[in-house]
Coordinates of C-alpha atoms in Angstrom, one line a residue:
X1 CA -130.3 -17.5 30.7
X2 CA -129.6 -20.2 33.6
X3 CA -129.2 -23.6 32.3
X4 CA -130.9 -26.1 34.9
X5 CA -129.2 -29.4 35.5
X6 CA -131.5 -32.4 34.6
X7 CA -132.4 -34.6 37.6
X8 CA -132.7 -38.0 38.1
X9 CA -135.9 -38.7 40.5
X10 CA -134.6 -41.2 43.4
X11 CA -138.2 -41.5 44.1
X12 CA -137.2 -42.3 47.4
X13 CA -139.8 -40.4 50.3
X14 CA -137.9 -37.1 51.2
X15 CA -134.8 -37.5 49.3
X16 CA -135.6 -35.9 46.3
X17 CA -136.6 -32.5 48.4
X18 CA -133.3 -32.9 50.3
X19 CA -131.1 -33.2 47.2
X20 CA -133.3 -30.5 45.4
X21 CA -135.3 -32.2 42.7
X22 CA -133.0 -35.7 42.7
X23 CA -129.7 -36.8 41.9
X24 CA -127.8 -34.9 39.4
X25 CA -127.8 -36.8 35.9
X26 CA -124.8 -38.4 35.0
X27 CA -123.1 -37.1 38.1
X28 CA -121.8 -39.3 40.5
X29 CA -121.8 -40.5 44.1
X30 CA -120.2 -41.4 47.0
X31 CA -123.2 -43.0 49.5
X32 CA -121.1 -44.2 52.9
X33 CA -122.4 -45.6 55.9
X34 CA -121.6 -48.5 58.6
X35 CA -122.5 -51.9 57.9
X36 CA -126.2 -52.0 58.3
X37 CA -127.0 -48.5 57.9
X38 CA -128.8 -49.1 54.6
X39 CA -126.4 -48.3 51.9
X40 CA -127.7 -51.3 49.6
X41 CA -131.3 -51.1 50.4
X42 CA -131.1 -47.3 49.6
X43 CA -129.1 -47.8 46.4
X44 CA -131.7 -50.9 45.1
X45 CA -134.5 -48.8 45.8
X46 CA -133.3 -45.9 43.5
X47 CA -132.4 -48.7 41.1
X48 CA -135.8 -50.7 41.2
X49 CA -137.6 -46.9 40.6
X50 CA -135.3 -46.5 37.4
X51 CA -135.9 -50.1 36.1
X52 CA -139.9 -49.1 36.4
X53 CA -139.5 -45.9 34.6
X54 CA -138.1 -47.9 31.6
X55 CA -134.1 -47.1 32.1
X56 CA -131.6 -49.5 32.2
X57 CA -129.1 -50.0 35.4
X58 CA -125.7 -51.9 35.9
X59 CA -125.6 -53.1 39.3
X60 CA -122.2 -54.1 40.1
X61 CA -121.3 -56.1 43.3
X62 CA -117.9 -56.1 44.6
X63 CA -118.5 -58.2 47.8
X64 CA -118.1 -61.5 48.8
X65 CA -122.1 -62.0 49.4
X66 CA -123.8 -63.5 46.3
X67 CA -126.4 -62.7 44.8
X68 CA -129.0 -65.3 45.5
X69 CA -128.4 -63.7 49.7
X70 CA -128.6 -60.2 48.2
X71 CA -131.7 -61.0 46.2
X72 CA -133.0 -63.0 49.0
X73 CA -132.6 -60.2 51.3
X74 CA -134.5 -57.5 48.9
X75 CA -137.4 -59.9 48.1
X76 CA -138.9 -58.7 51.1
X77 CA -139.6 -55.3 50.1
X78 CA -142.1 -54.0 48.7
X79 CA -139.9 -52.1 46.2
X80 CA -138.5 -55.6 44.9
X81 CA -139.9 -56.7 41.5
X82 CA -138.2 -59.6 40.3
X83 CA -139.2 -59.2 36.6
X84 CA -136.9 -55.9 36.2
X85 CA -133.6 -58.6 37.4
X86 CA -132.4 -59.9 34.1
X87 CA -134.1 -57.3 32.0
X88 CA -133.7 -53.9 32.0
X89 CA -131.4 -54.5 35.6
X90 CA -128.1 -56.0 35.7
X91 CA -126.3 -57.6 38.4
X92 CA -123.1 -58.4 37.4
X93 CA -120.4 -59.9 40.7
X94 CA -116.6 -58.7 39.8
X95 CA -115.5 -60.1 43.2
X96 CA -113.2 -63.0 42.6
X97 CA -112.1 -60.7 39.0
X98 CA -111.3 -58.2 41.3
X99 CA -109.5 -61.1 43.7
X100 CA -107.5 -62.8 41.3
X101 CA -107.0 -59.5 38.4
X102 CA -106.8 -56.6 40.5
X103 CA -108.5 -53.5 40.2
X104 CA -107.4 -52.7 36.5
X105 CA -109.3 -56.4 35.3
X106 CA -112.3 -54.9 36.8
X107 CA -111.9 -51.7 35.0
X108 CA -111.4 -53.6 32.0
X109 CA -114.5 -56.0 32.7
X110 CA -116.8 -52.7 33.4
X111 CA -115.7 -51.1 30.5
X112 CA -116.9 -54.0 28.1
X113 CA -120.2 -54.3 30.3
X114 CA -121.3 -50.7 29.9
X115 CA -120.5 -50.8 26.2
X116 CA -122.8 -53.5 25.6
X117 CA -125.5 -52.2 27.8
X118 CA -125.9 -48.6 27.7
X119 CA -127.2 -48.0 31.5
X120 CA -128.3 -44.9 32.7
X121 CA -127.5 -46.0 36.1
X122 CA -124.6 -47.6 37.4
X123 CA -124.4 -48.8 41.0
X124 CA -120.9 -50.0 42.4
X125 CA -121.5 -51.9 45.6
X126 CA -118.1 -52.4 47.3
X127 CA -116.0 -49.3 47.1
X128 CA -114.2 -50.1 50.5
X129 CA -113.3 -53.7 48.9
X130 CA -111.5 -51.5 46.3
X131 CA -109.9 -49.5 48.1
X132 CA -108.2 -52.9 50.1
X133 CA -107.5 -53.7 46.7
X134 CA -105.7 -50.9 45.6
X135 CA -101.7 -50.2 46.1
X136 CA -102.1 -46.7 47.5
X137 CA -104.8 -43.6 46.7
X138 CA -104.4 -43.5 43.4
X139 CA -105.0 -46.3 41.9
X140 CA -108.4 -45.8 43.7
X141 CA -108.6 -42.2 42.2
X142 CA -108.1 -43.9 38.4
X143 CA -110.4 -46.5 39.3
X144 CA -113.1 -44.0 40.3
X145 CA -111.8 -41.8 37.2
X146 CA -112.0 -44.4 34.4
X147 CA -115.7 -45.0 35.6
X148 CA -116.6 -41.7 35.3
X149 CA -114.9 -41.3 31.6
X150 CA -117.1 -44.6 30.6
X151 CA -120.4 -43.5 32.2
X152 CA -120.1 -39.5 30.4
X153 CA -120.5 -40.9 27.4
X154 CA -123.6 -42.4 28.1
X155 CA -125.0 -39.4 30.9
X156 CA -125.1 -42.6 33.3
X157 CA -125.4 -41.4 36.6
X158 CA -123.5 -43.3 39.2
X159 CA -123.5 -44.2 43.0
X160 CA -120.1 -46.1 44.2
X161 CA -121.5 -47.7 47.9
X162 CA -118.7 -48.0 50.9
X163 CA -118.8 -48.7 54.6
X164 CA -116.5 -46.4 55.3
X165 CA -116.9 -44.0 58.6
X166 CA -119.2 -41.2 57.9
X167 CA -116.7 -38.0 58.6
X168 CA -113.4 -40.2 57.0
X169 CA -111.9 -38.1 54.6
X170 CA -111.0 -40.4 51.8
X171 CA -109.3 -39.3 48.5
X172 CA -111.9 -40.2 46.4
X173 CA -114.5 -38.0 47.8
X174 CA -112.3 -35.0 46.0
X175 CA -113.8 -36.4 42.2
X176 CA -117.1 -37.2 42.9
X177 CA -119.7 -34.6 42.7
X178 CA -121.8 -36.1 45.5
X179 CA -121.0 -37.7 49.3
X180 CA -124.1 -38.8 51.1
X181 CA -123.6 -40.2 54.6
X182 CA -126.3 -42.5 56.5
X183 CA -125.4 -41.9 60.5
X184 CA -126.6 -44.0 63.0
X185 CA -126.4 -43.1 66.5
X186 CA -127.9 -43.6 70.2
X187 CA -130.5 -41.9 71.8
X188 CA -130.9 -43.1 75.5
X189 CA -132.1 -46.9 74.2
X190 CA -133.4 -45.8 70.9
X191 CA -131.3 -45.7 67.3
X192 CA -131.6 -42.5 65.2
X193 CA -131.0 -42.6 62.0
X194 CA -129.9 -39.8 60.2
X195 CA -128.8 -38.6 56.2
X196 CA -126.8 -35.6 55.3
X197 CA -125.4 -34.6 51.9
X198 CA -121.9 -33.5 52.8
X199 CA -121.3 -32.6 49.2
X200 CA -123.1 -31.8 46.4
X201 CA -120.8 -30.1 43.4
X202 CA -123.0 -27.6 41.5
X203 CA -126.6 -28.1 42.7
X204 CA -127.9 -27.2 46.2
X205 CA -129.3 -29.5 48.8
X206 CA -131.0 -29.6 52.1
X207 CA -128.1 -28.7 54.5
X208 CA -127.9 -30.8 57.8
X209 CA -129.0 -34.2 59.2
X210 CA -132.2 -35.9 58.4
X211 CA -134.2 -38.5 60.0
X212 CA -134.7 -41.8 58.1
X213 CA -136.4 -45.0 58.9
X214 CA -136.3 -48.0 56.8
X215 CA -139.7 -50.2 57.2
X216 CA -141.5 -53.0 54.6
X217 CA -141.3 -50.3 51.8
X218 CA -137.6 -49.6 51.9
X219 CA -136.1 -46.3 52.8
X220 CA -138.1 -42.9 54.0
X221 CA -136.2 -39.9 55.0
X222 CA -138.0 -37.1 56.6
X223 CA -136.7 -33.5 55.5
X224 CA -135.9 -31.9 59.1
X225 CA -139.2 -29.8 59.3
X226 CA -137.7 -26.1 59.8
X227 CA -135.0 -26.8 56.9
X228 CA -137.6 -28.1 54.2
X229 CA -140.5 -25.3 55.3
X230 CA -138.0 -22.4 56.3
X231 CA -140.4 -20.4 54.3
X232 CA -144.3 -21.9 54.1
X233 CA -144.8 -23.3 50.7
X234 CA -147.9 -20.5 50.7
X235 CA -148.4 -17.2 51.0
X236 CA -150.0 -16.7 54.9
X237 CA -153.1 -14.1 53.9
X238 CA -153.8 -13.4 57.5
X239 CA -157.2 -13.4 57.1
X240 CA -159.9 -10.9 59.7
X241 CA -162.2 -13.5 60.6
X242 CA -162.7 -15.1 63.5
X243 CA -163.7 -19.3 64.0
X244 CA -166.3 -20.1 66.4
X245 CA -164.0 -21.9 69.5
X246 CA -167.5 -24.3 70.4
X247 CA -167.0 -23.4 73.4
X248 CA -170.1 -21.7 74.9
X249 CA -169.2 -18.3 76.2
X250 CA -166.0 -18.2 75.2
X251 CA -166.1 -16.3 71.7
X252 CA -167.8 -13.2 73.5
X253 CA -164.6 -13.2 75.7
X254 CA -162.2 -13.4 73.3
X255 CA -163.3 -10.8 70.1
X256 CA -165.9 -13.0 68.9
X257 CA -164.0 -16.2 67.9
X258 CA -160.4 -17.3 67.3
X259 CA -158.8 -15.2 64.5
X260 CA -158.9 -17.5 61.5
X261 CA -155.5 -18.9 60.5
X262 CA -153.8 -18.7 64.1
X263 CA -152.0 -21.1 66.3
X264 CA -153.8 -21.2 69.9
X265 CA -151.9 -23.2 73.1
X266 CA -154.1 -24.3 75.5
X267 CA -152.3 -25.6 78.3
X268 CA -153.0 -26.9 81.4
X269 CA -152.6 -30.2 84.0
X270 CA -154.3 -33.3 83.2
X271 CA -158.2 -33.4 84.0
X272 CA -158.4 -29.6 83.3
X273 CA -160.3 -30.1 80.1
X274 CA -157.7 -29.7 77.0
X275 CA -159.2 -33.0 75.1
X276 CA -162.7 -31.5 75.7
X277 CA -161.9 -28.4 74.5
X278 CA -160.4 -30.1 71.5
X279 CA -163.4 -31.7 70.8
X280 CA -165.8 -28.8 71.2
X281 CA -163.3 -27.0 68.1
X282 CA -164.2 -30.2 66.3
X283 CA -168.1 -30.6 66.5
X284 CA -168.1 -27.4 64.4
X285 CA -166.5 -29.2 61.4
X286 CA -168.5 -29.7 58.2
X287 CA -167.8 -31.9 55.1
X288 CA -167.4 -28.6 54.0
X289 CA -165.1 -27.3 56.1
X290 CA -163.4 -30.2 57.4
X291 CA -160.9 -30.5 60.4
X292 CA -157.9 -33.0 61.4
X293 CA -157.4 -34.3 65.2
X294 CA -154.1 -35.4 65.3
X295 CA -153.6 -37.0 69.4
X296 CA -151.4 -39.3 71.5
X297 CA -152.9 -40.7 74.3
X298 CA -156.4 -41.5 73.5
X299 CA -157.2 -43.8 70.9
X300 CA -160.3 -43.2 68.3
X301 CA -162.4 -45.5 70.2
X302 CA -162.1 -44.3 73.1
X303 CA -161.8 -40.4 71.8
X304 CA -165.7 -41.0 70.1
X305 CA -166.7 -42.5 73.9
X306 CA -165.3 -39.6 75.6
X307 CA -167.3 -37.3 72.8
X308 CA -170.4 -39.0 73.2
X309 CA -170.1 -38.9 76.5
X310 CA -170.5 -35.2 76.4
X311 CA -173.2 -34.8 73.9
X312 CA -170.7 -34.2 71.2
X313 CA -171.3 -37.1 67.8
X314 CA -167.8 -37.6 67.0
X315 CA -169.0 -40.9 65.1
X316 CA -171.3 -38.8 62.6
X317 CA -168.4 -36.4 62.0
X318 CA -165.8 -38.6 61.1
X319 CA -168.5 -41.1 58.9
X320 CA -169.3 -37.8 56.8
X321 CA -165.8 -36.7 56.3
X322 CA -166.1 -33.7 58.4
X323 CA -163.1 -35.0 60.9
X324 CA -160.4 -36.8 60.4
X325 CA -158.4 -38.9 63.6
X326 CA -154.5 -39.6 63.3
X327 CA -153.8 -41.7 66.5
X328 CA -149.9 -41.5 66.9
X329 CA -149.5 -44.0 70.3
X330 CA -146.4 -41.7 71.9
X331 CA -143.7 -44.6 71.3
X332 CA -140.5 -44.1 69.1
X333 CA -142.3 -42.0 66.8
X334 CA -140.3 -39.1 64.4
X335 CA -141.1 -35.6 64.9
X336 CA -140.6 -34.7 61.6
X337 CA -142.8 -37.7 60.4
X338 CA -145.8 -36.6 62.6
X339 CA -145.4 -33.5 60.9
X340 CA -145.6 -34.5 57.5
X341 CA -148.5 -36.9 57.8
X342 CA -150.1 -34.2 59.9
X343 CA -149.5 -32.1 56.8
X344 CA -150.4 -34.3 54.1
X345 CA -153.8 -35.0 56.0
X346 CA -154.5 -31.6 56.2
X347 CA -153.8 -31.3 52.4
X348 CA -156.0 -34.3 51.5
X349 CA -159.5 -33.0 52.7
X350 CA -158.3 -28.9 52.3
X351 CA -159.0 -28.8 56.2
X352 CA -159.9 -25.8 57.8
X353 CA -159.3 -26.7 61.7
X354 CA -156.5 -28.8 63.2
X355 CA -156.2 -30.2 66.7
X356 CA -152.9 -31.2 68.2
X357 CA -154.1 -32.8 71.2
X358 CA -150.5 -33.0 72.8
X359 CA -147.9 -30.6 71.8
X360 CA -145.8 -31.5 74.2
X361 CA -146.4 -35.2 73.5
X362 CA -144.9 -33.8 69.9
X363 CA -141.9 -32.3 71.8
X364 CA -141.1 -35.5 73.2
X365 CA -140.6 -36.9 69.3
X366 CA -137.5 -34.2 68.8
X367 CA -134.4 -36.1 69.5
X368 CA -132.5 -33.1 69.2
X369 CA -133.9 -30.1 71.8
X370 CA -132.3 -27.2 69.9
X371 CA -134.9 -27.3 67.0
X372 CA -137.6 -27.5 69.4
X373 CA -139.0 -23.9 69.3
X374 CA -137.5 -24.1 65.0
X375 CA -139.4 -27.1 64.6
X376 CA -143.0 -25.9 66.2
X377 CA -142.5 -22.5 64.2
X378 CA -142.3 -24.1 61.1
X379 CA -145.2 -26.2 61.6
X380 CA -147.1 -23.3 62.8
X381 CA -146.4 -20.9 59.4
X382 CA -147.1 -23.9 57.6
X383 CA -150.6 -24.2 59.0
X384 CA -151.3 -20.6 59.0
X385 CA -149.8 -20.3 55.2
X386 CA -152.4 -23.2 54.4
X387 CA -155.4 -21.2 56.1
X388 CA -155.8 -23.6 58.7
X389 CA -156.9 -22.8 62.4
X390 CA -154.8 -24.6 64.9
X391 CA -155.9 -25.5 68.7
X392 CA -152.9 -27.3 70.3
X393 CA -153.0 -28.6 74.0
X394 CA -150.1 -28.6 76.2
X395 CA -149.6 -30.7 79.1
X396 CA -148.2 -28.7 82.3
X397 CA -146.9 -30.0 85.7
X398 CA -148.5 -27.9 88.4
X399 CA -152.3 -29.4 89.1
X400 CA -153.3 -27.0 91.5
X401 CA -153.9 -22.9 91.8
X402 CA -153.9 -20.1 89.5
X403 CA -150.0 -20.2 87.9
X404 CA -148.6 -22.7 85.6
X405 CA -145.0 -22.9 84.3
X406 CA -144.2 -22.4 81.0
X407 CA -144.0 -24.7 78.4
X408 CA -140.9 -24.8 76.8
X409 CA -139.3 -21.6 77.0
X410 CA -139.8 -19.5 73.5
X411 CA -143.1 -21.8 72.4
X412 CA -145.6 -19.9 74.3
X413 CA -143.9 -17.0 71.9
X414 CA -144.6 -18.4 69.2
X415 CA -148.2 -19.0 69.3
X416 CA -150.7 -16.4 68.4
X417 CA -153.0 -16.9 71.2
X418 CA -152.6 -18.5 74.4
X419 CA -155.3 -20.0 77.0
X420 CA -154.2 -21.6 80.6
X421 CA -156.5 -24.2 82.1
X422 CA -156.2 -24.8 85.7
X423 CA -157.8 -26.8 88.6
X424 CA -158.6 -24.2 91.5
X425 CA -159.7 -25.5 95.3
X426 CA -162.9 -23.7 96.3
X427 CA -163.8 -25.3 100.1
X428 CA -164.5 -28.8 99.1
X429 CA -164.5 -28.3 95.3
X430 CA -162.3 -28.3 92.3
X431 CA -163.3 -26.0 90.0
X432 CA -162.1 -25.5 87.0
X433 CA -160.8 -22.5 85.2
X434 CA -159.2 -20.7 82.1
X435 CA -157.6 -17.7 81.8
X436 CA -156.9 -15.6 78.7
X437 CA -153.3 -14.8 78.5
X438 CA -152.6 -13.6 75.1
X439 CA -154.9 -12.9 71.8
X440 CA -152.4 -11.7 69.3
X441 CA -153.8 -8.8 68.0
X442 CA -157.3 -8.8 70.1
X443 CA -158.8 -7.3 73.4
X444 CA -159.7 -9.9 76.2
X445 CA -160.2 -9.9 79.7
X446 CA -157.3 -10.4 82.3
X447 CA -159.6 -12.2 84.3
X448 CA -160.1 -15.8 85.3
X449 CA -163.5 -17.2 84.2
X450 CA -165.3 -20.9 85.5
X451 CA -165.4 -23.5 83.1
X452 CA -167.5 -26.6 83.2
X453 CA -167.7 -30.0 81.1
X454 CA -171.2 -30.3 80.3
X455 CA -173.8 -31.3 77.1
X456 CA -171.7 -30.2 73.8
X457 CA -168.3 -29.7 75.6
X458 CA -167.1 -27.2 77.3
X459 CA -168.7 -24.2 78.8
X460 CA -167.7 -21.1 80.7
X461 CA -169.8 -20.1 83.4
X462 CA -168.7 -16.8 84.2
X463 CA -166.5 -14.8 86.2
X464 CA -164.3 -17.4 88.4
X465 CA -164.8 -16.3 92.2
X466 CA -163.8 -18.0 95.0
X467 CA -166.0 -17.1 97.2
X468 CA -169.5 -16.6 94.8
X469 CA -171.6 -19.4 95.3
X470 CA -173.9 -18.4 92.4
X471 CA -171.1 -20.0 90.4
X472 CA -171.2 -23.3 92.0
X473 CA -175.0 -23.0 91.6
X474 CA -174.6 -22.8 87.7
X475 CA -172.1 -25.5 87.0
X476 CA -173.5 -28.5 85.9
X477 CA -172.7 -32.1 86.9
X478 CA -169.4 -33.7 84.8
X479 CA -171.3 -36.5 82.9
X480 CA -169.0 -39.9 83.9
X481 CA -167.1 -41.1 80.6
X482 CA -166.0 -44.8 81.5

């Protein structure tokens, strides 16, 4: 029989998955960063969720700063609740003891605090100022020892907080059972912030960095997509049926629909009709069967213009629950953050379509371009596991003729079925056109075919021919969206 070690819930968004259920109880922990990397924030916010579940936490402060700053600095998140200070949390300063006593007076002082109040938690702010403290190593190595002898006792779990360099080897890292490091780094103009467990004794974690941001709430750390959902969490059924695409002409082209539980690419220039073709996927959702639009550029407002516009009641969908619009403005966003809420959208209503209205607007969210095609592969299973139908659009370069490049090389791989919209000059016209370049799985025509915005989206119009006039003939006029 394996015995499973009990966890301690940090409670904090994403770091529970990463350290594989929580923090080990009555373990301990080294968390290390640079000033302002969010050592204390991260540390508060595991203490605040203990003090709510009842437990009782030591907070022990060897800085300089007091705590009316510390306290006045915390107040402002949401995870602050004043009420726990005094009760069931501690904060107890051992600066000047540690000053004018040394380390061992400190020791000595914890030792009599823990006794009287029993904590499940114990947080030592101030490892560095310690370590300054200390003659050489080891009196640092008995300091970090004769905390870990009080708290077994008691299974008190314990994180010791110092700004040392993330990647410094320090001789105290060799008796913990935990190091967590908070990076922070450039990209271009932008900060990235990122965790990684560098040890964790006897219990796995989530290898690698992870994205964190730290907003009005506290701390959020975002699983890197690929690591978390290396396998889906659900079984993909690959199921026979096809979806309805919406787009009039098109399902007799392609088998009858798009296979249920697939990831389709359109992709194509601007003005070639990927948001419409979005949009005609929607106006097939049902309260039933509900969808998720998940875009970039256009905002709702002026998504439900552009659909009414068409003939296509947006507004009616999304009143009745049958769509639901993320609007992500493309700014410093997190790739792995998009995902998730994308995700936990799609788990809220059980939807059945998905529109990514801008894959490559996603793409431009991954810092790091080596996990692009890792990252979109994930994401895809995921959907597919979940029984969703995804359309995703793709943004190309070349706005003229019959070739496009290739998104990012391996991504047009990954996709089950791929469609590529173009803009073709026909004497004084543009016409627009798709082409079928992969069904996975299906028979479809290597022709090009005419497409047309018209009264409920888009429609094809039949074989695309330069020099057929009947085809002009047919098309209808674009209806003006303002």
């Amino acid at each position: 029989m394996v015995n499973r070690l009990k966890r301690l819930k940090s409670n904090v968004p994403g770091l529970d998955d990463i350290l594989c259920g929580g923090f080990v109880e009555g373990a301990s922990y080294i968390l290390r960063g640079r000033p302002g990397a969010g050592k204390t924030i991260l540390a508060n916010q595991v203490a605040f969720s203990q003090a709510r579940e009842g437990n009782s936490v030591m907070y022990v402060t060897l800085l300089a700063e007091s705590h009316e700053r510390l306290f006045e600095a915390l107040s402002t998140l949401d995870f602050y609740d004043a009420q726990h200070v005094g009760s069931n949390m501690t904060y107890v300063s051992l600066f000047q003891t540690l000053r004018s006593e040394g380390l061992d007076a400190v020791v000595t002082m914890l030792r009599k605090e823990m006794a009287r109040r029993n904590p499940t938690m114990l947080v030592v702010d101030g490892l560095l100022t310690a370590r300054d403290a200390a003659d050489d190593s080891l009196d640092v190595k008995t300091f970090v020892a004769e905390l870990q002898a009080n708290a077994a006792f008691s299974r008190c779990t314990i994180l010791l907080l110092t700004s040392a360099q993330p990647g410094d080897a320090s001789p105290e890292h060799t008796m913990v059972d935990g190091v967590i490091e908070l990076h922070e780094d450039y990209v271009g103009a932008r900060t990235s912030r990122r965790l990684q467990v560098t040890k964790s004794r006897g219990s796995g974690a989530l290898a690698g960095l992870h994205q964190y941001t730290i907003t009005q709430t506290g701390m959020s750390v975002f699983p890197r997509l690929e690591a978390l959902l290396a396998h889906p969490s659900m079984l993909d059924a690959a199921p026979p049926e096809r979806l309805a695409s919406g787009v009039d002409g098109l399902d007799d082209l392609i088998g009858g629909g798009i296979p249920a539980a697939s990831v389709t690419l359109a992709m194509g220039p601007s003005g070639t009709g990927k948001t419409t073709l979005g949009l005609s996927f929607l106006k097939l959702a049902t309260p039933e069967q509900p969808a998720v639009m998940l875009g970039f550029s256009e905002s709702p407002q002026r998504l439900l213009r552009k659909a009414t516009a068409i003939g296509i009641d947006l507004e009616s969908l999304v009143a009745s629950g049958a769509v639901t619009l993320l609007w992500r403005p493309l700014t410093e966003s997190l790739a792995d953050k998009l995902a998730y809420e994308l995700l936990d959208a799609v788990a809220a209503v059980n939807a059945c379509r998905v529109v990514v209205d801008g894959y490559s607007a996603l793409e431009r969210t991954i810092l790091d371009k080596t996990r692009i095609v890792e990252f979109f592969s994930a994401l895809g299973n995921e959907l597919k596991g979940r029984g969703v139908t995804l359309l995703a659009t793709w943004e190309t370069r070349n706005l003229f003729g019959l070739s496009a490049e290739s998104p990012t090389p391996e991504i047009s791989g990954i996709v089950d079925n791929l469609l590529l919209l173009q803009q073709h000059p026909a004497g004084a016209d543009l016409r627009r056109v798709v082409g079928i370049l992969k069904i996975r799985d299906g028979v479809y025509p290597s022709s090009m075919y005419e497409i047309a915005v018209g009264q409920g989206g888009l429609h094809v119009r039949g074989k695309f021919d330069v020099s057929n006039p009947s085809v002009d003939e047919l098309r209808a006029p674009a209806p003006r969206v303002e």
